[in-house]
Amino acid sequence: MKLIRVGAAVLNQTPLDWDGNAARIREAIAAARDAEVSILCLPELCITGYGCEDAFHAPGTQEMALGLLADLVPETRGMMVSFGLPLLFQGSLYNTACLAADGKVLGFVGKQNLAGEGIHYEPRWFKPWPEGVRVSHHVETVEEALPLGDLIFEIGGVRIGYEICEDAWVADRPGGKLARHGVDMILNPSASHFAFGKHEIRKRFVTEGSRAFNVGYVYANLLGNEAGRAIYDGDAMIAQAGKLLVTGPRFSYADWHITHAVVDIDLIRMSRARTASYRPTISMDRKETVAAVFEFPQLKPRREEMSHPAWEASPSIKEEEFTRAESLALFDYLRKSRSQGFVVSLSGGADSTSVSYLVARLVSFAASEIGREGLLKKLAHIRGLETAKDNKQIVLRLLSCVYQSTRNSGDVTRNAARSVAEALGAEYFEFDVDRVVEDYKSLVTRGIGRELDWKTDDLALQNVQARARAPGVWMLANIRGALLLSTSNRSEAAVGYATMDGDTSGGLAPIAGIDKAFLRRWLRWCEKQGPEGVGPLSELAVVNEQAPTAELRPPSSKQTDEDDLMPYELLDAIERAAIRDKQSPREILLVMQAEFPQHSREKLISWIERFFRLWSRNQWKRERYAPSFHLDDENLDPKTWCRFPILSGGYERELAELRACKNGE
């Protein structure tokens, strides 16, 4: 019985943070050694950080990465460790995994399938390594030339191969070829961004890969908000011959985490031998294998315990994942940007309440996992935070909420804002900006020589109120050295229902990737149930009972968002069909008639036309949004996911075909 303890290390790295990245790698290796791990897989590009963008093409990045690798390799005495770094070969850059054993580099494996969709732009920086190609490559930090390419390692009698992140997501996975060459273990170092439901997909390809290829499979992902937009959940999984042995915790606030398990190499090989469909590649040529001597420690069989937090099995898994992903991303953004806290213009509505609630949750989640002292240590750059004696005092120091009123504001939203801020423990201010608004109106009235009127100047009179609110919260953020959070959501971004330099003001837009309909459902869930370990927050009822409104027209107009636009559920359905699924207006009409039979055909046609016109006119707004977090394949961020021309034909012919449907054509 040949038993080997293998491990997956998840790391919260930062692009180009050489000292920090190296320190976390060293700590993870030391912890793995203490756990008697013999083979440790670190995440993809863990030395440089995955999100270096065009800095990958800087010669200094390559040089620093190789220098850091040379410093880290001695840490591998008595074990094997897989590092991730870019490698320059013959004028091309490759995304590689470097396997080191017992203090020596054995070789570099090149990634064969590059992620080039949506949020990923790997082909911009890297070239795919061709299947079956192996070369010798000399790097300055090592005396002898080293193997580079599509490699298999045979170390201490155990054969090891790689699927690097995207390699496992394609139809023709490298694992099939590795299996035919009798590989015992596949390592998968990954930088796989979080998206709703993605954990289950990874679990399937790890487990199925281990079964179909008859191998042990080790998967190690990045953790946290690494570079600003992408969130990594820190997935770690180890499987053997179709059985998931262990998974690691997700959305951790720790710098790193080690997940490990014992795999039975003999059991893997006998499983392969019993598989009638297995067709090995028999060759006398051993050039494809990198061999090294290694002595594995003797292990005794033991039962591996696999436990999951209760929230992982929750029927409200999307709500749980959203809360934890956003809170961790805000926490990392706060500490990595060295900001002194957050400022939110709290209107008393769903969007600003959601953002404020998420800030408070990062405190409760972090304190629950790493303790108050651990939380304060990670945020030690924030002045005065060290005196906080409990979670509410930490929230008070981190979060400032400002309700900004005009003559069109009502007591309902004012009371809701105050109630939410007090329930969360935030610092609360009220600014009356009505005089500022009236001064701007007087200034323009004198300039154009006529009075402004709601009948002729509706949009301008609404927007000036939203813009008048920006300077005060920006000033407060500047005084505090804090990060101003924009509160716009994806539904507003789709149709431009936001005021540039007004409610879109901020350095970060944490909910710009989430639709309004889900936010409202999530807030009701937070009110009634709440995240596991936190519980409900009944004070959210004062927000959830309201119809969403911008409160920019006089109260007599009884303005609501859905009257201005259309029902949010419908808006989001049209957006998904038009933008995600790329359907034409006429196709969307058929879909909407089936999904929303309560609305007339004529009304649906008018709403669909409104959506396409507003979408086409407002790409410039989406281009100007503050950075947002990526959460699913419905993101509208033109910098990472959804590109559209700023100037376009506006779907004129398509909309003419839609209007013809009114007459049954």
XYZ file of C-alpha atoms in Angstrom:
665
model
C 0.000 0.000 0.000
C 1.630 3.250 -1.198
C 0.057 6.153 0.695
C 1.005 9.778 0.000
C -0.266 12.913 1.696
C -0.980 15.613 -0.871
C -2.054 19.187 -0.283
C -3.695 22.153 -1.990
C -2.663 25.595 -0.777
C -4.950 28.570 -1.432
C -3.259 31.974 -1.214
C -4.503 35.558 -1.007
C -1.881 37.119 -3.268
C -1.511 40.598 -4.748
C -0.036 41.334 -8.182
C 3.620 42.422 -7.984
C 3.655 42.249 -4.176
C 6.940 40.365 -4.228
C 7.700 40.307 -0.522
C 4.105 39.671 0.548
C 3.554 36.934 -2.023
C 6.802 35.220 -1.051
C 5.980 35.417 2.659
C 2.575 33.800 2.171
C 4.079 31.048 0.010
C 6.709 30.330 2.661
C 4.096 30.191 5.407
C 1.918 27.837 3.363
C 4.859 25.526 2.614
C 5.824 25.475 6.296
C 2.258 24.621 7.327
C 2.103 21.864 4.711
C 5.374 20.431 5.973
C 4.006 20.426 9.533
C 1.000 18.477 8.225
C 3.391 15.956 6.621
C 2.327 16.864 3.076
C 4.675 15.386 0.462
C 3.199 17.002 -2.673
C 1.882 20.576 -2.405
C 0.089 22.414 -5.203
C 0.080 26.232 -5.062
C -2.293 28.363 -7.216
C -1.646 29.536 -10.763
C 0.883 32.393 -11.153
C 1.154 32.604 -7.367
C 4.626 34.146 -7.435
C 3.727 37.214 -9.523
C 0.014 37.273 -8.816
C -2.474 36.392 -11.559
C -3.746 39.903 -12.269
C -0.520 41.637 -13.341
C -2.155 42.682 -16.634
C 0.320 44.319 -19.054
C 3.005 44.301 -16.365
C 3.539 40.687 -17.433
C 5.347 42.152 -20.445
C 7.777 44.145 -18.328
C 11.216 42.481 -18.348
C 11.536 43.253 -14.654
C 8.472 41.145 -13.850
C 10.056 38.060 -15.424
C 13.399 38.699 -13.745
C 11.847 39.277 -10.330
C 9.687 36.151 -10.621
C 12.662 33.927 -11.427
C 14.679 35.501 -8.621
C 11.861 34.857 -6.186
C 11.553 31.268 -7.398
C 15.237 30.750 -6.687
C 14.720 32.099 -3.156
C 11.729 29.801 -2.557
C 13.051 26.528 -3.959
C 15.219 25.786 -0.860
C 11.974 25.770 1.136
C 11.008 22.526 -0.630
C 13.512 20.301 1.243
C 11.878 16.953 1.937
C 8.773 17.659 -0.178
C 7.528 18.594 -3.637
C 5.976 22.003 -4.349
C 4.349 23.338 -7.507
C 4.908 27.085 -8.066
C 3.197 29.268 -10.676
C 5.022 31.955 -12.671
C 5.415 33.376 -16.200
C 8.407 32.151 -18.211
C 9.963 33.761 -21.285
C 11.170 31.357 -23.970
C 12.353 32.305 -27.464
C 10.645 35.685 -27.348
C 7.283 34.376 -26.138
C 5.818 34.380 -22.652
C 4.245 31.249 -21.198
C 2.063 30.662 -18.168
C 3.892 27.846 -16.391
C 3.873 25.628 -13.347
C 7.297 24.829 -11.927
C 7.731 21.620 -9.961
C 10.498 21.659 -7.367
C 11.464 18.710 -5.179
C 13.816 18.470 -2.253
C 15.366 21.877 -2.919
C 15.795 21.494 -6.684
C 13.823 22.693 -9.717
C 12.801 19.724 -11.887
C 11.087 21.520 -14.762
C 8.399 23.860 -16.083
C 5.038 22.819 -17.543
C 3.395 25.225 -20.002
C -0.341 25.928 -19.934
C -1.910 24.594 -23.135
C -5.338 26.258 -23.080
C -5.481 29.968 -22.315
C -8.518 31.666 -20.800
C -9.527 34.368 -23.257
C -13.205 34.976 -22.582
C -14.965 37.645 -20.568
C -12.899 38.685 -17.604
C -9.810 36.767 -18.793
C -7.298 38.094 -21.336
C -4.515 35.527 -21.100
C -3.861 35.437 -24.884
C -2.928 39.121 -24.635
C 0.121 38.188 -22.572
C 0.817 34.481 -23.018
C 1.172 31.945 -25.797
C -0.397 28.481 -25.457
C 2.144 25.707 -25.075
C 1.804 23.129 -27.884
C 0.780 19.636 -26.874
C 3.540 17.036 -26.841
C 6.421 19.518 -27.154
C 9.329 19.415 -24.719
C 12.488 21.554 -24.855
C 15.452 22.401 -22.678
C 15.560 25.935 -21.350
C 18.255 27.769 -19.442
C 17.191 30.259 -16.792
C 19.677 32.600 -15.181
C 18.998 31.450 -11.627
C 19.824 27.787 -12.362
C 23.139 26.494 -13.693
C 21.931 23.614 -15.866
C 19.262 23.724 -18.583
C 15.840 22.613 -17.390
C 12.982 20.762 -19.108
C 10.134 22.972 -20.302
C 6.910 21.936 -21.964
C 4.290 19.209 -21.890
C 5.988 17.201 -19.144
C 5.331 14.194 -16.965
C 7.351 13.832 -13.782
C 8.259 10.498 -12.247
C 9.427 11.153 -8.708
C 9.991 8.430 -6.178
C 8.071 6.076 -8.448
C 4.978 8.340 -8.626
C 4.020 9.843 -11.983
C 2.732 13.418 -11.856
C 1.125 15.543 -14.572
C -0.629 18.916 -14.860
C -3.845 20.523 -15.962
C -3.421 24.260 -15.368
C -6.792 25.931 -14.688
C -8.409 26.363 -18.144
C -6.866 23.058 -19.268
C -9.526 21.292 -17.201
C -12.434 23.361 -18.594
C -11.991 22.409 -22.260
C -13.454 19.370 -24.009
C -10.104 17.829 -24.961
C -8.458 17.975 -21.548
C -4.724 17.209 -21.213
C -5.730 14.744 -18.503
C -6.750 12.210 -21.156
C -3.237 12.043 -22.590
C -1.734 12.003 -19.102
C -3.944 9.064 -18.183
C -2.792 7.098 -21.212
C 0.780 7.627 -20.018
C -0.053 6.134 -16.649
C 0.026 9.300 -14.564
C -0.892 8.720 -10.898
C -1.465 12.337 -9.819
C -2.746 15.421 -11.653
C -2.091 18.829 -10.135
C -4.340 21.725 -11.106
C -3.007 25.143 -10.028
C -5.810 27.609 -10.780
C -6.848 31.244 -10.807
C -10.544 30.623 -11.378
C -12.658 33.682 -10.559
C -15.776 33.288 -8.456
C -19.174 33.166 -10.129
C -22.505 31.955 -8.795
C -22.735 28.154 -9.039
C -19.145 27.730 -10.231
C -18.061 25.759 -7.161
C -20.326 22.870 -8.159
C -18.920 22.878 -11.702
C -15.363 22.673 -10.369
C -16.355 19.893 -8.014
C -17.714 17.925 -10.969
C -14.652 18.249 -13.182
C -12.277 17.457 -10.324
C -14.236 14.381 -9.262
C -15.015 13.226 -12.796
C -11.434 13.873 -13.893
C -10.144 11.700 -11.087
C -12.588 8.949 -12.130
C -12.211 9.113 -15.914
C -8.412 9.396 -15.736
C -8.031 7.016 -12.749
C -5.801 9.437 -10.854
C -5.474 11.410 -7.690
C -6.476 15.009 -8.441
C -5.371 18.115 -6.504
C -7.057 21.452 -7.205
C -5.780 24.719 -5.665
C -7.361 28.114 -6.393
C -6.519 31.685 -5.471
C -8.313 33.422 -2.603
C -9.832 36.874 -2.094
C -9.911 40.084 -4.111
C -6.526 39.767 -5.739
C -6.350 42.706 -8.130
C -9.568 44.735 -7.818
C -12.357 43.184 -9.913
C -12.120 39.387 -9.789
C -13.013 37.587 -6.575
C -11.467 34.185 -5.827
C -13.271 31.898 -3.401
C -10.234 29.847 -2.389
C -11.613 26.540 -3.617
C -9.391 23.560 -2.746
C -10.289 19.975 -3.567
C -8.610 16.586 -3.535
C -10.178 13.575 -5.240
C -9.155 9.996 -5.916
C -10.536 7.686 -8.588
C -13.973 9.319 -8.645
C -14.290 10.063 -4.933
C -13.975 13.535 -3.463
C -11.739 13.088 -0.423
C -11.734 16.608 0.984
C -12.632 20.213 0.180
C -11.339 23.375 1.806
C -13.204 26.358 3.242
C -14.280 29.087 0.832
C -14.229 32.889 1.238
C -11.666 32.733 4.030
C -10.199 35.882 5.583
C -6.888 34.103 6.246
C -3.806 34.797 4.123
C -3.596 31.146 3.149
C -5.114 27.790 3.912
C -3.898 24.211 3.466
C -6.262 21.400 2.522
C -4.700 17.945 2.545
C -5.568 14.276 2.281
C -3.918 10.879 1.854
C -4.191 9.264 -1.570
C -3.571 5.578 -2.187
C -1.365 5.199 -5.281
C -1.794 1.426 -5.397
C -5.577 1.784 -5.271
C -5.444 4.297 -8.128
C -3.343 1.958 -10.260
C -5.542 -1.060 -9.614
C -8.630 0.996 -10.449
C -6.997 1.823 -13.768
C -6.065 -1.811 -14.346
C -9.681 -2.899 -13.804
C -11.003 -0.361 -16.332
C -11.648 -2.256 -19.564
C -11.745 0.929 -21.658
C -8.288 2.074 -20.539
C -5.857 2.184 -23.488
C -2.310 2.943 -22.318
C 0.298 4.579 -24.527
C 3.196 2.111 -24.686
C 6.535 3.609 -25.677
C 10.192 2.742 -25.246
C 11.015 6.443 -25.421
C 11.225 7.882 -21.924
C 12.092 11.419 -23.031
C 8.648 12.662 -22.102
C 9.308 11.844 -18.443
C 11.366 13.902 -15.988
C 12.679 11.471 -13.366
C 13.973 12.202 -9.881
C 14.726 10.243 -6.750
C 12.493 10.975 -3.771
C 11.752 9.084 -0.582
C 8.117 9.302 0.507
C 7.493 8.919 4.257
C 5.675 5.823 5.459
C 2.056 6.650 6.283
C -0.579 4.618 8.056
C -4.137 4.415 6.709
C -6.503 6.861 8.367
C -10.019 8.115 7.831
C -10.181 11.557 6.249
C -12.815 13.822 7.769
C -14.612 16.120 5.369
C -16.850 18.769 6.861
C -18.709 21.640 5.224
C -20.036 24.821 6.802
C -23.807 24.794 7.111
C -24.232 27.619 4.612
C -22.770 25.485 1.788
C -25.887 23.284 1.986
C -28.306 26.198 2.322
C -31.270 26.407 -0.077
C -30.350 30.107 -0.244
C -26.872 29.358 -1.595
C -26.842 32.304 -4.034
C -27.698 34.729 -1.245
C -25.012 33.185 0.984
C -22.366 33.262 -1.753
C -23.201 36.836 -2.714
C -22.907 38.074 0.870
C -19.613 36.278 1.501
C -18.009 37.056 -1.858
C -18.846 40.771 -1.702
C -17.823 41.131 1.936
C -14.459 39.432 1.377
C -13.856 41.524 -1.746
C -14.591 44.757 0.150
C -12.314 43.678 2.989
C -9.414 42.952 0.636
C -9.998 46.138 -1.355
C -9.934 48.129 1.876
C -6.648 46.718 3.145
C -4.852 46.439 -0.209
C -5.761 50.005 -1.200
C -4.669 51.209 2.269
C -7.931 53.143 2.615
C -9.015 54.358 6.054
C -12.601 53.141 5.742
C -15.712 53.504 3.602
C -18.180 56.327 2.943
C -21.677 55.606 1.588
C -24.312 58.123 0.526
C -27.163 56.333 2.296
C -30.471 57.272 0.662
C -32.699 54.937 2.629
C -33.231 52.826 -0.507
C -32.236 49.275 -1.402
C -28.947 49.942 -3.192
C -27.147 52.086 -0.631
C -28.535 49.921 2.163
C -27.124 46.815 0.469
C -23.657 48.349 0.200
C -23.692 49.482 3.845
C -24.911 46.077 5.023
C -22.071 44.323 3.158
C -19.473 46.515 4.873
C -20.875 45.551 8.262
C -20.876 41.882 7.284
C -17.175 41.899 6.426
C -16.532 42.777 10.057
C -18.710 39.979 11.437
C -17.363 37.354 8.999
C -13.717 38.284 9.526
C -14.000 38.519 13.312
C -15.788 35.170 13.420
C -13.032 33.413 11.472
C -9.770 35.097 12.438
C -10.881 36.770 15.667
C -11.076 40.454 16.535
C -7.328 40.620 17.095
C -6.674 39.008 13.716
C -9.048 41.471 12.060
C -7.398 44.456 13.724
C -3.968 43.158 12.731
C -4.970 42.906 9.079
C -6.383 46.448 9.202
C -3.587 47.876 11.328
C -3.036 50.687 8.800
C -6.375 52.269 9.804
C -5.872 55.023 12.353
C -7.685 54.610 15.660
C -9.063 51.168 14.882
C -6.889 49.536 17.535
C -9.072 51.013 20.292
C -12.238 49.250 19.042
C -13.476 46.841 21.711
C -16.177 44.978 19.758
C -17.550 44.503 16.255
C -19.907 47.485 16.432
C -17.056 49.812 17.321
C -15.076 48.433 14.376
C -18.026 49.110 12.055
C -18.354 52.604 13.545
C -14.744 53.325 12.628
C -14.916 51.751 9.159
C -18.273 52.965 7.833
C -19.639 56.495 7.514
C -23.158 56.914 6.097
C -24.561 60.225 4.891
C -28.234 60.994 4.200
C -28.458 64.025 1.896
C -31.831 65.695 1.669
C -33.494 68.156 -0.651
C -37.036 69.527 -0.557
C -38.089 66.412 -2.495
C -36.836 64.017 0.182
C -39.346 62.424 2.505
C -39.428 61.306 6.114
C -39.751 57.663 5.073
C -36.331 57.506 3.436
C -34.731 59.723 6.101
C -35.986 57.493 8.900
C -34.996 54.366 6.951
C -31.454 55.647 6.459
C -31.057 56.547 10.124
C -32.555 53.257 11.284
C -30.290 51.153 9.047
C -27.147 53.085 9.992
C -27.886 52.700 13.697
C -28.667 48.986 13.338
C -25.388 48.386 11.521
C -23.399 50.511 13.978
C -22.239 52.984 11.314
C -21.358 56.627 11.851
C -24.325 58.654 10.576
C -24.554 62.183 9.148
C -27.336 64.244 7.589
C -26.458 66.865 4.988
C -29.156 69.234 3.689
C -28.099 70.011 0.104
C -31.286 71.835 -0.913
C -29.616 75.242 -0.764
C -26.814 73.984 -3.006
C -29.411 72.760 -5.517
C -31.279 76.072 -5.460
C -28.024 78.004 -5.927
C -27.222 75.961 -9.041
C -30.747 76.508 -10.388
C -30.466 80.273 -9.802
C -27.047 80.343 -11.446
C -28.332 78.658 -14.605
C -31.602 80.648 -14.601
C -29.651 83.897 -14.690
C -27.386 82.520 -17.394
C -30.093 81.381 -19.828
C -32.523 84.165 -18.995
C -35.574 82.071 -18.045
C -36.966 80.117 -15.123
C -36.438 76.372 -15.045
C -39.639 74.355 -15.092
C -40.463 70.687 -14.410
C -42.450 70.434 -17.648
C -39.544 71.479 -19.864
C -36.477 70.749 -17.729
C -37.397 67.567 -15.881
C -34.154 65.638 -16.455
C -31.889 68.595 -15.667
C -33.769 69.368 -12.448
C -33.504 65.735 -11.342
C -29.823 65.371 -12.180
C -28.693 68.548 -10.446
C -29.965 67.117 -7.154
C -28.006 63.908 -7.582
C -24.862 65.838 -8.565
C -25.234 68.256 -5.663
C -24.889 65.285 -3.317
C -21.500 64.223 -4.673
C -19.157 67.008 -3.431
C -20.122 66.583 0.238
C -19.522 62.845 0.400
C -16.339 63.184 -1.653
C -15.127 65.792 0.825
C -15.941 63.535 3.763
C -14.119 60.652 2.079
C -11.095 62.878 1.442
C -11.056 64.131 5.033
C -11.164 60.561 6.327
C -8.818 59.102 3.715
C -11.694 56.708 3.039
C -13.052 55.009 -0.063
C -16.322 56.400 -1.420
C -18.543 53.532 -2.548
C -20.869 54.029 -5.496
C -24.277 52.427 -5.044
C -25.463 51.886 -8.626
C -26.640 48.414 -9.643
C -26.527 46.500 -12.927
C -30.160 47.185 -13.858
C -29.504 50.922 -13.684
C -26.288 50.538 -15.685
C -28.131 48.687 -18.449
C -30.499 51.571 -19.143
C -28.451 54.507 -17.855
C -30.838 55.173 -14.963
C -28.067 56.868 -13.020
C -26.587 60.334 -12.875
C -22.951 60.564 -13.872
C -21.004 62.490 -11.235
C -24.017 62.024 -8.991
C -25.121 58.674 -7.610
C -22.377 56.985 -9.657
C -19.681 58.928 -7.784
C -17.172 56.737 -6.030
C -13.908 54.862 -6.330
C -15.521 51.422 -6.281
C -18.960 50.188 -7.398
C -19.417 46.940 -5.446
C -22.955 46.080 -6.636
C -22.687 47.289 -10.243
C -22.681 43.662 -11.384
C -25.932 42.701 -9.612
C -29.476 43.257 -10.869
C -32.004 45.208 -8.816
C -34.549 42.385 -8.650
C -32.029 40.072 -6.960
C -30.868 42.823 -4.604
C -34.424 43.365 -3.404
C -34.946 39.614 -2.849
C -31.594 39.390 -1.072
C -32.424 42.293 1.240
C -35.706 40.635 2.206
C -33.740 37.454 2.912
C -31.312 39.456 5.075
C -34.269 40.906 6.960
C -36.012 37.564 7.567
C -33.143 35.056 7.705
C -29.701 36.471 7.014
C -26.381 34.704 6.460
C -25.488 31.607 8.468
C -23.887 32.653 11.740
C -25.211 36.213 11.498
C -28.990 35.928 11.439
C -31.745 38.357 10.415
C -31.673 42.144 10.611
C -35.270 43.225 11.178
C -34.472 46.924 10.743
C -34.182 46.288 6.990
C -37.984 46.145 6.882
C -38.153 49.951 6.659
C -36.248 49.709 3.360
C -37.922 46.599 1.989
C -41.420 48.031 2.465
C -40.724 50.922 0.087
C -41.123 51.051 -3.662
C -37.702 52.021 -5.076
C -37.573 55.730 -5.860
C -34.948 58.277 -6.774
C -36.886 61.023 -4.878
C -35.787 63.642 -7.379
C -39.181 64.927 -8.530
C -41.609 66.841 -6.267
C -43.450 64.536 -3.802
C -46.746 65.188 -5.580
C -45.464 63.207 -8.592
C -45.109 60.058 -6.459
C -42.036 59.069 -8.462
C -40.944 55.420 -8.512
C -38.143 53.710 -10.437
C -40.475 51.209 -12.065
C -42.822 53.938 -13.281
C -39.830 55.675 -14.854
C -38.538 52.465 -16.444
C -40.587 49.258 -16.269
C -40.971 46.478 -13.661
C -37.483 45.456 -12.536
C -38.137 41.730 -12.989
C -39.072 42.424 -16.597
C -36.164 44.806 -17.163
C -33.693 42.199 -15.931
C -35.272 39.492 -18.079
C -35.037 41.697 -21.188
C -31.435 42.556 -20.354
C -30.431 38.902 -20.013
C -32.116 38.018 -23.285
C -30.708 41.002 -25.187
C -27.200 41.287 -23.799
C -26.265 37.904 -22.378
C -28.145 35.778 -24.917
C -27.842 38.222 -27.857
C -31.474 37.816 -28.935
C -33.200 40.236 -31.314
C -36.093 42.460 -30.157
C -38.646 40.252 -31.946
C -37.208 37.097 -30.388
C -37.316 38.741 -26.976
C -40.982 39.623 -27.434
C -41.838 35.937 -27.825
C -39.872 35.078 -24.703
C -41.394 37.890 -22.649
C -44.929 36.984 -23.701
C -44.361 33.520 -22.289
C -42.611 34.696 -19.097
C -44.842 37.709 -18.342
C -48.349 36.884 -19.618
C -49.852 39.452 -17.209
C -48.601 42.275 -19.465
C -50.197 43.113 -22.799
C -48.353 42.559 -26.063
C -48.404 46.288 -26.774
C -46.937 47.140 -23.380
C -44.182 44.541 -23.766
C -43.264 45.952 -27.185
C -42.971 49.472 -25.740
C -40.784 48.265 -22.842
C -38.508 46.217 -25.090
C -38.067 49.197 -27.398
C -37.347 51.419 -24.409
C -34.700 49.013 -23.187
C -32.825 48.869 -26.515
C -32.909 52.636 -26.976
C -31.677 53.322 -23.447
C -29.038 50.597 -23.703
C -27.628 52.050 -26.931
C -27.568 55.630 -25.660
C -25.829 54.905 -22.378
C -22.715 52.900 -23.172
C -20.674 56.006 -22.337
C -22.004 55.814 -18.789
C -21.008 52.176 -18.417
C -17.534 53.087 -19.650
C -17.249 55.620 -16.799
C -18.455 53.469 -13.931
C -16.033 52.905 -11.076
C -14.455 49.423 -10.958
C -16.946 46.743 -9.989
C -16.751 43.156 -8.770
C -17.322 40.341 -11.235
C -19.935 37.889 -9.971
C -21.498 36.113 -12.949
C -21.795 35.948 -16.731
C -24.319 38.808 -16.779
C -21.828 41.527 -15.917
C -22.019 44.686 -18.044
C -18.546 46.027 -17.262
C -17.056 46.956 -20.665
C -13.509 46.757 -19.304
C -13.727 43.088 -18.385
C -16.809 41.418 -19.812
C -19.377 43.102 -22.038
C -18.140 45.355 -24.835
C -20.470 47.527 -26.890
C -19.771 50.554 -29.123
C -20.256 53.949 -27.541
C -21.760 55.153 -30.831
C -24.004 52.769 -32.743
C -26.978 52.556 -35.074
C -29.215 51.976 -32.068
C -31.006 48.881 -33.427
C -33.223 51.049 -35.657
C -34.071 48.302 -38.180
C -34.555 45.691 -35.446
C -36.887 47.991 -33.524
C -38.876 48.762 -36.670
C -39.433 45.005 -37.021
C -40.525 44.901 -33.375
C -43.024 47.741 -33.826
C -44.502 45.910 -36.783
C -45.517 43.196 -34.319
C -48.154 45.571 -32.940
C -50.098 44.957 -36.120
C -49.565 41.218 -35.955
C -46.928 41.210 -38.715
